[in-house]
């Protein structure tokens, strides 16, 4: 089995079909690929079911059904008691041969057992159900026989017994991760060659259960021809861009981050972000503090410096230092015209060196319903810009942009937002998506739920800021920050609070860079 983190390319259902076509053109037998796929399913089923247990295989009339026939045949050879059903009228063995096409028909022809009508199997007698009904390219709501079969499978699963889906749970759109009205809630899913976006995007990730990625002999050249633009967010896609200090490094050569603080009663978020920027490798982190908040920030900061400012003119003077090559605005900043002014000043500030701008939280909400206005400011900037909204902030920022906020696919929403803003977008959540204006995207893989805690997003913004201060490219910096954020939470486990995340980073980086 393959580790998706080492094979991070994501393929849409259409791209996977193209990979199959290219593999056949390169001389790979499509029947052999189906045989390997079915064997991978059978091997996983054997791990999930008791020895010589009862297994029900529910097949559809597409390629998934063919995989199901292969798995059923092999499981019988291994001593399991297998019953199989096929959707469609007159599901006899002869009809299976006639109703299925291509390799699926060949696989059905090699099955020597009876083929039952859909809905006729006694699932109560089974130890495991294999869902081989529908593939990843489903684009319409389930109805009729398919809907009824999905309901029966889910009733079986609710009894506490395992369900194994082939490719994706039936009813799930493999591109968007959205259930088409209803979908199988699987204990595990076996997919082939590469994961699809729908395996990682919610609710698809939850519906898939444990993911098993199997090699079926697809031609490696197919990936180069397809040139995927979406990836599992894993070190393989950004590790080479991580900066490491050298013998001649000093604090300014490692980058200087500027983090804007809120008013006296809203200073904690900026301090979390500033400490995170330092921990991730920035040589210097400075909190730009309103005068009334200086005492509060100074009393709680040691390694982090504090620079007072008053008004936009004072902020501009802080930005005038060319050594400050990354600036973060938003955590605790407050919503309103003052914060809009700070954003405009940062995006328009001249600099002899490239300066990255990170906009989070209140900086984004200050542009609620005015994404076009923010995009205009970003377009006039000579800097890479990263925005880090959660779903609520995203919806407020793009209010009125129905083509973006009404798209059911989180991946498509993030890509459309990045293209509109001309910025790198980190759309946060259990399935955080990082998107670039050029269409590249990375989707978080099993991010820990412990990250759902106050201040977690401020720490993430600080990680992004610190990596950008080290001149890491925008897409790679944002993706690396999300991964490191999750790795810190995973290392800490239950009970973590936001202050803990940056403190866990040295151990995470040490393991990553070993």
Short mmCIF file of C-alpha atoms in Angstrom, two decimals:
data_model
loop_
_atom_site.label_atom_id
_atom_site.label_comp_id
_atom_site.label_asym_id
_atom_site.label_seq_id
_atom_site.Cartn_x
_atom_site.Cartn_y
_atom_site.Cartn_z
CA UNK A 1 0.00 0.00 0.00
CA UNK A 2 1.12 3.56 -0.72
CA UNK A 3 1.54 6.43 1.75
CA UNK A 4 -0.40 9.42 0.32
CA UNK A 5 2.09 11.78 1.96
CA UNK A 6 4.84 10.35 -0.25
CA UNK A 7 2.62 10.35 -3.34
CA UNK A 8 0.85 13.68 -2.82
CA UNK A 9 -0.66 14.35 -6.24
CA UNK A 10 -4.45 14.49 -6.20
CA UNK A 11 -6.43 13.47 -9.28
CA UNK A 12 -10.01 14.44 -10.02
CA UNK A 13 -12.24 11.60 -11.28
CA UNK A 14 -11.77 12.90 -14.83
CA UNK A 15 -8.00 13.00 -14.38
CA UNK A 16 -8.01 9.46 -12.97
CA UNK A 17 -9.94 8.28 -16.01
CA UNK A 18 -7.32 9.98 -18.17
CA UNK A 19 -4.55 8.28 -16.17
CA UNK A 20 -6.18 4.93 -16.92
CA UNK A 21 -6.41 5.80 -20.62
CA UNK A 22 -2.78 6.93 -20.76
CA UNK A 23 -1.69 3.81 -18.91
CA UNK A 24 -3.42 1.59 -21.46
CA UNK A 25 -1.85 3.63 -24.27
CA UNK A 26 1.53 3.01 -22.63
CA UNK A 27 0.96 -0.73 -22.77
CA UNK A 28 -0.60 -1.47 -19.37
CA UNK A 29 -3.48 -3.95 -19.52
CA UNK A 30 -6.73 -2.42 -18.26
CA UNK A 31 -7.93 -5.89 -17.25
CA UNK A 32 -4.75 -6.36 -15.21
CA UNK A 33 -5.33 -3.01 -13.46
CA UNK A 34 -8.88 -4.08 -12.55
CA UNK A 35 -7.57 -7.42 -11.27
CA UNK A 36 -5.02 -5.62 -9.06
CA UNK A 37 -7.69 -3.21 -7.82
CA UNK A 38 -10.00 -6.06 -6.87
CA UNK A 39 -7.11 -7.88 -5.19
CA UNK A 40 -6.35 -4.80 -3.08
CA UNK A 41 -10.00 -4.63 -2.03
CA UNK A 42 -10.04 -8.33 -1.19
CA UNK A 43 -6.86 -8.01 0.88
CA UNK A 44 -8.36 -5.15 2.90
CA UNK A 45 -11.63 -7.04 3.32
CA UNK A 46 -9.70 -10.02 4.67
CA UNK A 47 -8.14 -7.73 7.29
CA UNK A 48 -11.54 -6.38 8.31
CA UNK A 49 -13.63 -9.57 8.38
CA UNK A 50 -13.22 -12.57 10.67
CA UNK A 51 -11.49 -15.59 9.18
CA UNK A 52 -13.87 -17.43 6.84
CA UNK A 53 -16.53 -14.87 7.70
CA UNK A 54 -19.58 -13.84 5.69
CA UNK A 55 -19.08 -10.98 3.23
CA UNK A 56 -21.77 -9.27 1.16
CA UNK A 57 -20.59 -7.54 -2.03
CA UNK A 58 -23.04 -5.02 -3.49
CA UNK A 59 -22.09 -4.19 -7.09
CA UNK A 60 -23.12 -1.57 -9.59
CA UNK A 61 -22.72 -1.84 -13.35
CA UNK A 62 -19.61 0.32 -13.72
CA UNK A 63 -15.93 -0.16 -13.04
CA UNK A 64 -16.52 -0.29 -9.29
CA UNK A 65 -18.81 -3.24 -9.87
CA UNK A 66 -16.05 -4.97 -11.83
CA UNK A 67 -13.65 -4.45 -8.92
CA UNK A 68 -16.32 -5.94 -6.67
CA UNK A 69 -16.61 -9.07 -8.81
CA UNK A 70 -12.82 -9.55 -8.69
CA UNK A 71 -12.74 -9.09 -4.91
CA UNK A 72 -15.64 -11.50 -4.44
CA UNK A 73 -13.96 -14.21 -6.53
CA UNK A 74 -10.68 -13.92 -4.63
CA UNK A 75 -12.35 -13.91 -1.23
CA UNK A 76 -14.15 -17.15 -2.07
CA UNK A 77 -10.80 -18.65 -3.11
CA UNK A 78 -9.44 -17.61 0.31
CA UNK A 79 -12.22 -19.41 2.16
CA UNK A 80 -14.71 -16.61 2.84
CA UNK A 81 -18.45 -17.07 2.38
CA UNK A 82 -19.42 -14.44 -0.15
CA UNK A 83 -22.77 -13.33 -1.53
CA UNK A 84 -22.98 -10.82 -4.38
CA UNK A 85 -25.73 -8.63 -5.78
CA UNK A 86 -25.87 -6.45 -8.88
CA UNK A 87 -27.97 -3.37 -9.48
CA UNK A 88 -30.19 -3.48 -12.57
CA UNK A 89 -32.99 -5.64 -13.90
CA UNK A 90 -32.67 -9.42 -14.19
CA UNK A 91 -29.34 -9.60 -12.40
CA UNK A 92 -28.46 -13.13 -13.36
CA UNK A 93 -24.97 -14.21 -14.27
CA UNK A 94 -25.88 -13.96 -17.95
CA UNK A 95 -27.28 -10.46 -17.43
CA UNK A 96 -24.15 -9.52 -15.55
CA UNK A 97 -22.09 -10.50 -18.56
CA UNK A 98 -24.43 -8.65 -20.91
CA UNK A 99 -25.20 -5.61 -18.75
CA UNK A 100 -21.63 -4.80 -17.77
CA UNK A 101 -19.14 -3.50 -20.28
CA UNK A 102 -15.46 -4.03 -20.97
CA UNK A 103 -13.26 -5.23 -18.13
CA UNK A 104 -16.19 -5.26 -15.70
CA UNK A 105 -17.98 -7.78 -17.93
CA UNK A 106 -14.83 -9.93 -18.01
CA UNK A 107 -14.60 -9.80 -14.22
CA UNK A 108 -18.28 -10.74 -13.90
CA UNK A 109 -17.76 -13.65 -16.26
CA UNK A 110 -15.06 -15.08 -14.00
CA UNK A 111 -17.41 -15.07 -11.00
CA UNK A 112 -18.84 -18.57 -10.62
CA UNK A 113 -21.31 -17.85 -7.84
CA UNK A 114 -24.89 -16.62 -8.09
CA UNK A 115 -25.64 -12.96 -8.81
CA UNK A 116 -28.56 -11.73 -6.71
CA UNK A 117 -30.89 -8.87 -7.42
CA UNK A 118 -30.10 -5.61 -5.66
CA UNK A 119 -31.86 -5.46 -2.31
CA UNK A 120 -32.15 -9.22 -1.98
CA UNK A 121 -29.05 -9.97 0.11
CA UNK A 122 -29.59 -10.61 3.83
CA UNK A 123 -27.10 -8.09 5.23
CA UNK A 124 -28.00 -9.05 8.79
CA UNK A 125 -26.11 -12.30 8.26
CA UNK A 126 -22.95 -10.58 7.00
CA UNK A 127 -19.79 -9.76 8.93
CA UNK A 128 -18.66 -7.18 6.34
CA UNK A 129 -20.29 -5.32 3.47
CA UNK A 130 -18.27 -4.26 0.43
CA UNK A 131 -19.74 -1.21 -1.29
CA UNK A 132 -19.00 -1.57 -5.02
CA UNK A 133 -22.05 0.34 -6.22
CA UNK A 134 -20.96 3.68 -7.69
CA UNK A 135 -17.73 5.42 -8.63
CA UNK A 136 -16.16 8.78 -7.85
CA UNK A 137 -17.57 10.61 -10.86
CA UNK A 138 -21.14 10.75 -9.61
CA UNK A 139 -22.57 14.21 -10.31
CA UNK A 140 -26.28 13.80 -9.55
CA UNK A 141 -28.29 13.00 -6.43
CA UNK A 142 -28.91 9.34 -5.69
CA UNK A 143 -32.34 7.98 -6.48
CA UNK A 144 -34.21 4.72 -6.82
CA UNK A 145 -32.33 1.47 -6.46
CA UNK A 146 -28.98 3.13 -5.68
CA UNK A 147 -30.48 5.27 -2.91
CA UNK A 148 -32.16 2.22 -1.39
CA UNK A 149 -28.92 0.21 -1.45
CA UNK A 150 -26.99 3.03 0.21
CA UNK A 151 -29.65 3.17 2.91
CA UNK A 152 -29.31 -0.57 3.53
CA UNK A 153 -25.53 -0.34 3.74
CA UNK A 154 -25.70 2.53 6.23
CA UNK A 155 -28.22 0.65 8.37
CA UNK A 156 -25.74 -2.24 8.43
CA UNK A 157 -22.93 0.13 9.43
CA UNK A 158 -24.99 1.63 12.25
CA UNK A 159 -25.17 -1.83 13.78
CA UNK A 160 -21.44 -1.56 14.48
CA UNK A 161 -20.23 -3.83 11.68
CA UNK A 162 -17.65 -2.68 9.11
CA UNK A 163 -18.29 -1.32 5.63
CA UNK A 164 -15.56 -1.23 2.99
CA UNK A 165 -16.04 1.10 0.01
CA UNK A 166 -14.27 0.82 -3.32
CA UNK A 167 -12.67 4.07 -4.55
CA UNK A 168 -15.09 6.38 -2.72
CA UNK A 169 -18.23 5.67 -0.69
CA UNK A 170 -21.15 5.39 -3.10
CA UNK A 171 -22.96 8.71 -3.37
CA UNK A 172 -19.84 10.81 -2.76
CA UNK A 173 -18.57 13.22 -5.41
CA UNK A 174 -14.87 12.38 -5.67
CA UNK A 175 -13.98 15.89 -6.80
CA UNK A 176 -15.81 18.03 -4.24
CA UNK A 177 -16.19 15.67 -1.28
CA UNK A 178 -19.91 16.48 -1.24
CA UNK A 179 -22.53 13.77 -0.75
CA UNK A 180 -25.04 13.63 -3.59
CA UNK A 181 -28.12 13.58 -1.40
CA UNK A 182 -26.96 10.49 0.48
CA UNK A 183 -23.71 8.55 0.66
CA UNK A 184 -22.31 5.43 2.27
CA UNK A 185 -20.63 6.05 5.63
CA UNK A 186 -17.68 3.68 5.26
CA UNK A 187 -15.34 2.24 7.86
CA UNK A 188 -12.58 2.20 5.25
CA UNK A 189 -12.15 3.02 1.56
CA UNK A 190 -9.67 1.50 -0.87
CA UNK A 191 -8.66 3.75 -3.74
CA UNK A 192 -6.05 3.41 -6.45
CA UNK A 193 -2.91 5.13 -7.81
CA UNK A 194 -3.59 8.54 -6.21
CA UNK A 195 -6.14 10.06 -3.85
CA UNK A 196 -8.88 12.35 -5.11
CA UNK A 197 -9.81 15.74 -3.61
CA UNK A 198 -13.06 14.25 -2.32
CA UNK A 199 -11.12 11.83 -0.13
CA UNK A 200 -9.78 14.80 1.89
CA UNK A 201 -12.51 17.45 1.68
CA UNK A 202 -15.28 17.28 4.26
CA UNK A 203 -17.72 15.62 4.55
CA UNK A 204 -16.01 13.19 2.19
CA UNK A 205 -13.06 12.68 4.52
CA UNK A 206 -15.35 11.58 7.33
CA UNK A 207 -17.45 9.36 5.06
CA UNK A 208 -14.40 7.55 3.66
CA UNK A 209 -13.22 6.26 7.02
CA UNK A 210 -9.69 4.89 6.97
CA UNK A 211 -8.05 5.53 3.59
CA UNK A 212 -6.08 2.80 1.84
CA UNK A 213 -4.15 3.80 -1.29
CA UNK A 214 -3.23 0.84 -3.52
CA UNK A 215 -0.91 0.59 -6.51
CA UNK A 216 -2.52 -1.10 -9.53
CA UNK A 217 0.26 -0.75 -12.10
CA UNK A 218 -0.72 2.60 -13.63
CA UNK A 219 1.93 4.08 -15.89
CA UNK A 220 4.11 6.62 -14.01
CA UNK A 221 4.26 8.70 -17.20
CA UNK A 222 0.54 9.41 -16.84
CA UNK A 223 1.18 11.83 -13.96
CA UNK A 224 3.63 13.91 -15.97
CA UNK A 225 1.16 14.11 -18.84
CA UNK A 226 -1.73 15.18 -16.60
CA UNK A 227 0.37 17.61 -14.51
CA UNK A 228 -1.91 17.66 -11.44
CA UNK A 229 -2.33 21.02 -9.72
CA UNK A 230 -3.81 19.79 -6.43
CA UNK A 231 -1.87 17.94 -3.76
CA UNK A 232 -2.05 16.36 -0.35
CA UNK A 233 -0.45 18.94 1.95
CA UNK A 234 2.69 17.03 2.88
CA UNK A 235 6.39 17.92 3.22
CA UNK A 236 7.06 16.44 -0.22
CA UNK A 237 5.57 19.55 -1.86
CA UNK A 238 7.38 22.25 0.17
CA UNK A 239 10.27 20.83 2.21
CA UNK A 240 12.89 21.89 -0.37
CA UNK A 241 11.88 25.54 0.15
CA UNK A 242 12.36 25.55 3.93
CA UNK A 243 15.12 27.90 5.01
CA UNK A 244 17.92 26.69 7.29
CA UNK A 245 20.32 29.09 9.00
CA UNK A 246 23.90 28.94 7.81
CA UNK A 247 27.21 29.68 9.51
CA UNK A 248 27.03 33.32 8.47
CA UNK A 249 23.39 33.90 9.39
CA UNK A 250 22.30 36.75 11.64
CA UNK A 251 18.89 37.80 12.86
CA UNK A 252 18.14 40.14 9.96
CA UNK A 253 19.32 37.67 7.32
CA UNK A 254 16.79 35.21 8.76
CA UNK A 255 13.97 37.69 8.22
CA UNK A 256 12.15 40.26 10.33
CA UNK A 257 8.43 39.92 10.96
CA UNK A 258 6.14 42.81 11.96
CA UNK A 259 2.88 41.90 13.69
CA UNK A 260 0.23 44.55 14.33
CA UNK A 261 -1.36 44.48 17.78
CA UNK A 262 -4.88 45.43 18.67
CA UNK A 263 -5.95 47.87 21.37
CA UNK A 264 -5.02 47.47 25.03
CA UNK A 265 -7.74 44.89 25.68
CA UNK A 266 -6.97 42.90 22.49
CA UNK A 267 -3.22 42.23 22.57
CA UNK A 268 -2.96 38.48 23.16
CA UNK A 269 -3.58 37.42 19.56
CA UNK A 270 -0.67 39.48 18.21
CA UNK A 271 1.67 38.08 20.86
CA UNK A 272 0.69 34.52 19.96
CA UNK A 273 1.41 35.27 16.31
CA UNK A 274 4.71 37.02 17.03
CA UNK A 275 6.03 34.17 19.15
CA UNK A 276 4.96 31.70 16.45
CA UNK A 277 6.85 33.71 13.82
CA UNK A 278 10.00 33.53 15.94
CA UNK A 279 9.63 29.83 16.65
CA UNK A 280 9.23 28.97 12.98
CA UNK A 281 12.55 30.62 12.19
CA UNK A 282 12.20 34.37 11.68
CA UNK A 283 15.27 36.10 13.09
CA UNK A 284 13.28 38.95 14.59
CA UNK A 285 9.64 39.55 15.46
CA UNK A 286 8.33 42.98 16.38
CA UNK A 287 4.86 43.84 17.63
CA UNK A 288 3.62 47.12 16.17
CA UNK A 289 1.69 48.36 19.17
CA UNK A 290 -0.78 51.23 19.54
CA UNK A 291 0.44 53.57 22.26
CA UNK A 292 -2.24 52.55 24.74
CA UNK A 293 -1.25 48.88 24.40
CA UNK A 294 2.53 49.26 24.72
CA UNK A 295 2.67 48.55 28.45
CA UNK A 296 0.53 45.43 28.09
CA UNK A 297 2.56 44.08 25.17
CA UNK A 298 5.92 44.91 26.76
CA UNK A 299 4.98 43.27 30.05
CA UNK A 300 4.21 39.97 28.31
CA UNK A 301 6.98 39.88 25.70
CA UNK A 302 10.59 38.83 26.11
CA UNK A 303 12.14 37.63 22.86
CA UNK A 304 9.54 39.60 20.91
CA UNK A 305 10.25 43.32 20.48
CA UNK A 306 7.61 46.03 20.84
CA UNK A 307 7.53 49.13 18.62
CA UNK A 308 4.93 51.81 19.45
CA UNK A 309 3.07 53.66 16.72
CA UNK A 310 0.27 56.18 16.47
CA UNK A 311 -1.98 56.43 13.43
CA UNK A 312 -1.24 55.61 9.82
CA UNK A 313 1.77 57.91 9.68
CA UNK A 314 3.37 56.10 12.61
CA UNK A 315 2.62 52.72 11.03
CA UNK A 316 4.15 53.88 7.75
CA UNK A 317 7.37 54.74 9.59
CA UNK A 318 7.57 51.19 10.93
CA UNK A 319 7.01 49.82 7.43
CA UNK A 320 9.73 52.07 6.06
CA UNK A 321 12.41 49.85 7.60
CA UNK A 322 13.38 47.64 4.62
CA UNK A 323 14.60 44.90 6.92
CA UNK A 324 11.00 44.16 7.93
CA UNK A 325 10.12 41.83 5.10
CA UNK A 326 6.85 40.33 6.35
CA UNK A 327 3.91 42.04 8.04
CA UNK A 328 0.83 40.48 9.62
CA UNK A 329 -2.37 42.44 10.20
CA UNK A 330 -5.57 41.11 11.70
CA UNK A 331 -5.24 39.15 14.96
CA UNK A 332 -7.06 41.26 17.55
CA UNK A 333 -6.84 44.33 15.30
CA UNK A 334 -10.51 45.26 15.53
CA UNK A 335 -13.00 45.63 12.69
CA UNK A 336 -13.45 48.95 10.95
CA UNK A 337 -11.95 51.79 8.96
CA UNK A 338 -8.81 52.00 11.08
CA UNK A 339 -7.88 48.42 10.25
CA UNK A 340 -8.76 48.97 6.58
CA UNK A 341 -6.35 51.87 6.62
CA UNK A 342 -3.57 49.72 8.07
CA UNK A 343 -4.14 47.12 5.35
CA UNK A 344 -4.05 49.76 2.63
CA UNK A 345 -0.87 51.24 4.10
CA UNK A 346 0.86 47.86 4.24
CA UNK A 347 -0.11 46.93 0.70
CA UNK A 348 0.98 50.27 -0.72
CA UNK A 349 4.18 50.73 1.30
CA UNK A 350 7.30 50.97 -0.88
CA UNK A 351 10.15 48.62 -0.06
CA UNK A 352 13.57 48.00 -1.54
CA UNK A 353 13.09 44.32 -0.72
CA UNK A 354 10.06 42.12 -1.33
CA UNK A 355 7.73 42.29 1.67
CA UNK A 356 5.03 39.71 2.22
CA UNK A 357 1.70 40.79 3.71
CA UNK A 358 -0.48 38.39 5.71
CA UNK A 359 -4.11 39.33 6.35
CA UNK A 360 -6.10 37.42 8.95
CA UNK A 361 -9.22 37.72 11.08
CA UNK A 362 -10.27 41.36 11.61
CA UNK A 363 -8.23 42.58 8.64
CA UNK A 364 -10.45 40.47 6.39
CA UNK A 365 -13.72 41.20 8.18
CA UNK A 366 -12.97 44.92 7.80
CA UNK A 367 -13.48 44.31 4.06
CA UNK A 368 -16.75 42.38 4.52
CA UNK A 369 -18.72 42.52 1.29
CA UNK A 370 -15.88 44.37 -0.43
CA UNK A 371 -13.63 41.62 -1.75
CA UNK A 372 -13.26 43.65 -4.93
CA UNK A 373 -11.87 46.58 -2.95
CA UNK A 374 -9.35 44.34 -1.24
CA UNK A 375 -8.40 42.78 -4.58
CA UNK A 376 -7.73 46.25 -5.98
CA UNK A 377 -5.35 47.03 -3.12
CA UNK A 378 -3.57 43.70 -3.53
CA UNK A 379 -3.23 44.26 -7.28
CA UNK A 380 -1.36 47.48 -6.59
CA UNK A 381 1.08 45.83 -4.19
CA UNK A 382 4.56 44.73 -5.08
CA UNK A 383 4.39 42.04 -2.41
CA UNK A 384 3.12 38.48 -2.05
CA UNK A 385 -0.13 38.53 -0.09
CA UNK A 386 -1.59 35.67 1.95
CA UNK A 387 -5.10 35.70 3.43
CA UNK A 388 -6.06 33.19 6.13
CA UNK A 389 -9.85 33.16 6.67
CA UNK A 390 -11.96 30.55 8.36
CA UNK A 391 -15.29 29.77 6.69
CA UNK A 392 -17.17 32.53 8.52
CA UNK A 393 -14.63 35.22 7.63
CA UNK A 394 -14.54 33.89 4.07
CA UNK A 395 -18.32 34.16 3.74
CA UNK A 396 -18.29 37.72 5.10
CA UNK A 397 -15.45 38.84 2.84
CA UNK A 398 -17.06 37.41 -0.30
CA UNK A 399 -20.62 38.38 0.57
CA UNK A 400 -22.38 39.07 -2.71
CA UNK A 401 -19.91 36.99 -4.75
CA UNK A 402 -22.41 34.18 -5.27
CA UNK A 403 -20.26 32.33 -7.79
CA UNK A 404 -17.67 31.87 -5.03
CA UNK A 405 -19.57 31.40 -1.78
CA UNK A 406 -22.31 29.19 -3.27
CA UNK A 407 -19.86 26.72 -4.79
CA UNK A 408 -20.22 23.46 -2.86
CA UNK A 409 -16.58 22.52 -3.34
CA UNK A 410 -14.23 24.05 -0.77
CA UNK A 411 -11.35 23.50 -3.18
CA UNK A 412 -13.15 25.41 -5.93
CA UNK A 413 -14.08 28.22 -3.52
CA UNK A 414 -10.49 28.65 -2.38
CA UNK A 415 -9.16 28.59 -5.94
CA UNK A 416 -11.74 31.11 -7.14
CA UNK A 417 -10.97 33.39 -4.19
CA UNK A 418 -7.22 33.21 -4.86
CA UNK A 419 -7.75 34.06 -8.52
CA UNK A 420 -10.06 36.99 -7.71
CA UNK A 421 -7.84 38.47 -4.99
CA UNK A 422 -4.51 37.74 -6.63
CA UNK A 423 -3.44 36.33 -3.26
CA UNK A 424 -2.61 33.02 -1.66
CA UNK A 425 -5.66 31.79 0.25
CA UNK A 426 -5.60 29.60 3.35
CA UNK A 427 -9.23 28.54 3.82
CA UNK A 428 -9.12 27.03 7.28
CA UNK A 429 -11.00 24.13 8.80
CA UNK A 430 -10.68 20.41 9.38
CA UNK A 431 -9.79 20.17 5.68
CA UNK A 432 -7.77 23.40 5.30
CA UNK A 433 -7.20 24.28 1.65
CA UNK A 434 -4.25 26.38 0.49
CA UNK A 435 -4.78 27.86 -2.98
CA UNK A 436 -2.58 29.97 -5.24
CA UNK A 437 -3.74 32.43 -7.91
CA UNK A 438 -2.28 30.11 -10.57
CA UNK A 439 -4.58 27.25 -9.50
CA UNK A 440 -2.19 25.19 -7.40
CA UNK A 441 -3.79 23.86 -4.24
CA UNK A 442 -2.96 21.72 -1.22
CA UNK A 443 -5.49 20.04 1.06
CA UNK A 444 -4.78 19.22 4.69
CA UNK A 445 -4.57 15.52 5.57
CA UNK A 446 -6.17 14.48 8.87
CA UNK A 447 -5.61 17.77 10.73
CA UNK A 448 -6.11 17.18 14.48
CA UNK A 449 -9.46 18.33 15.94
CA UNK A 450 -7.56 19.72 18.96
CA UNK A 451 -6.72 22.72 16.75
CA UNK A 452 -10.27 23.96 17.33
CA UNK A 453 -9.25 26.19 20.24
CA UNK A 454 -9.05 29.95 20.79
CA UNK A 455 -5.86 31.48 19.42
CA UNK A 456 -5.02 28.56 17.16
CA UNK A 457 -5.61 30.65 14.04
CA UNK A 458 -3.42 33.47 15.37
CA UNK A 459 -0.59 30.99 15.83
CA UNK A 460 -1.08 29.70 12.28
CA UNK A 461 -0.93 33.24 10.91
CA UNK A 462 2.31 33.72 12.83
CA UNK A 463 3.77 30.56 11.30
CA UNK A 464 2.89 31.87 7.82
CA UNK A 465 4.43 35.25 8.64
CA UNK A 466 7.64 33.73 10.00
CA UNK A 467 8.14 31.50 6.97
CA UNK A 468 7.47 34.36 4.56
CA UNK A 469 9.95 36.52 6.47
CA UNK A 470 12.54 33.89 5.56
CA UNK A 471 11.70 34.46 1.87
CA UNK A 472 9.89 31.17 1.43
CA UNK A 473 7.56 31.37 -1.63
CA UNK A 474 3.95 32.16 -0.80
CA UNK A 475 2.27 28.87 -1.69
CA UNK A 476 4.93 26.75 -0.06
CA UNK A 477 5.04 28.95 3.06
CA UNK A 478 1.29 28.78 3.54
CA UNK A 479 1.18 25.01 2.98
CA UNK A 480 4.15 24.40 5.28
CA UNK A 481 2.61 26.54 8.01
CA UNK A 482 -0.63 24.54 7.89
CA UNK A 483 1.25 21.24 8.05
CA UNK A 484 3.52 22.38 10.91
CA UNK A 485 0.48 23.68 12.79
CA UNK A 486 -1.15 20.26 12.54
CA UNK A 487 2.06 18.42 13.41
CA UNK A 488 2.46 20.50 16.58
CA UNK A 489 -1.11 19.71 17.61
CA UNK A 490 -0.56 16.03 16.90
CA UNK A 491 2.59 16.03 19.03
CA UNK A 492 0.77 17.71 21.92
CA UNK A 493 -2.51 15.79 21.81
CA UNK A 494 -5.60 16.43 23.94
CA UNK A 495 -5.49 19.36 26.33
CA UNK A 496 -3.43 21.68 24.14
CA UNK A 497 -4.07 25.42 24.14
CA UNK A 498 -2.84 27.91 21.58
CA UNK A 499 0.20 28.93 23.64
CA UNK A 500 1.47 25.35 23.45
CA UNK A 501 1.62 25.13 19.67
CA UNK A 502 4.68 27.28 19.05
CA UNK A 503 6.50 25.63 21.95
CA UNK A 504 6.08 22.23 20.29
CA UNK A 505 7.61 23.48 17.05
CA UNK A 506 11.32 22.83 17.79
CA UNK A 507 10.67 19.13 18.22
CA UNK A 508 8.53 18.98 15.09
CA UNK A 509 11.15 20.82 13.02
CA UNK A 510 13.94 18.67 14.41
CA UNK A 511 12.15 15.51 13.26
CA UNK A 512 11.21 17.04 9.90
CA UNK A 513 14.74 18.21 9.07
CA UNK A 514 16.57 15.15 10.41
#
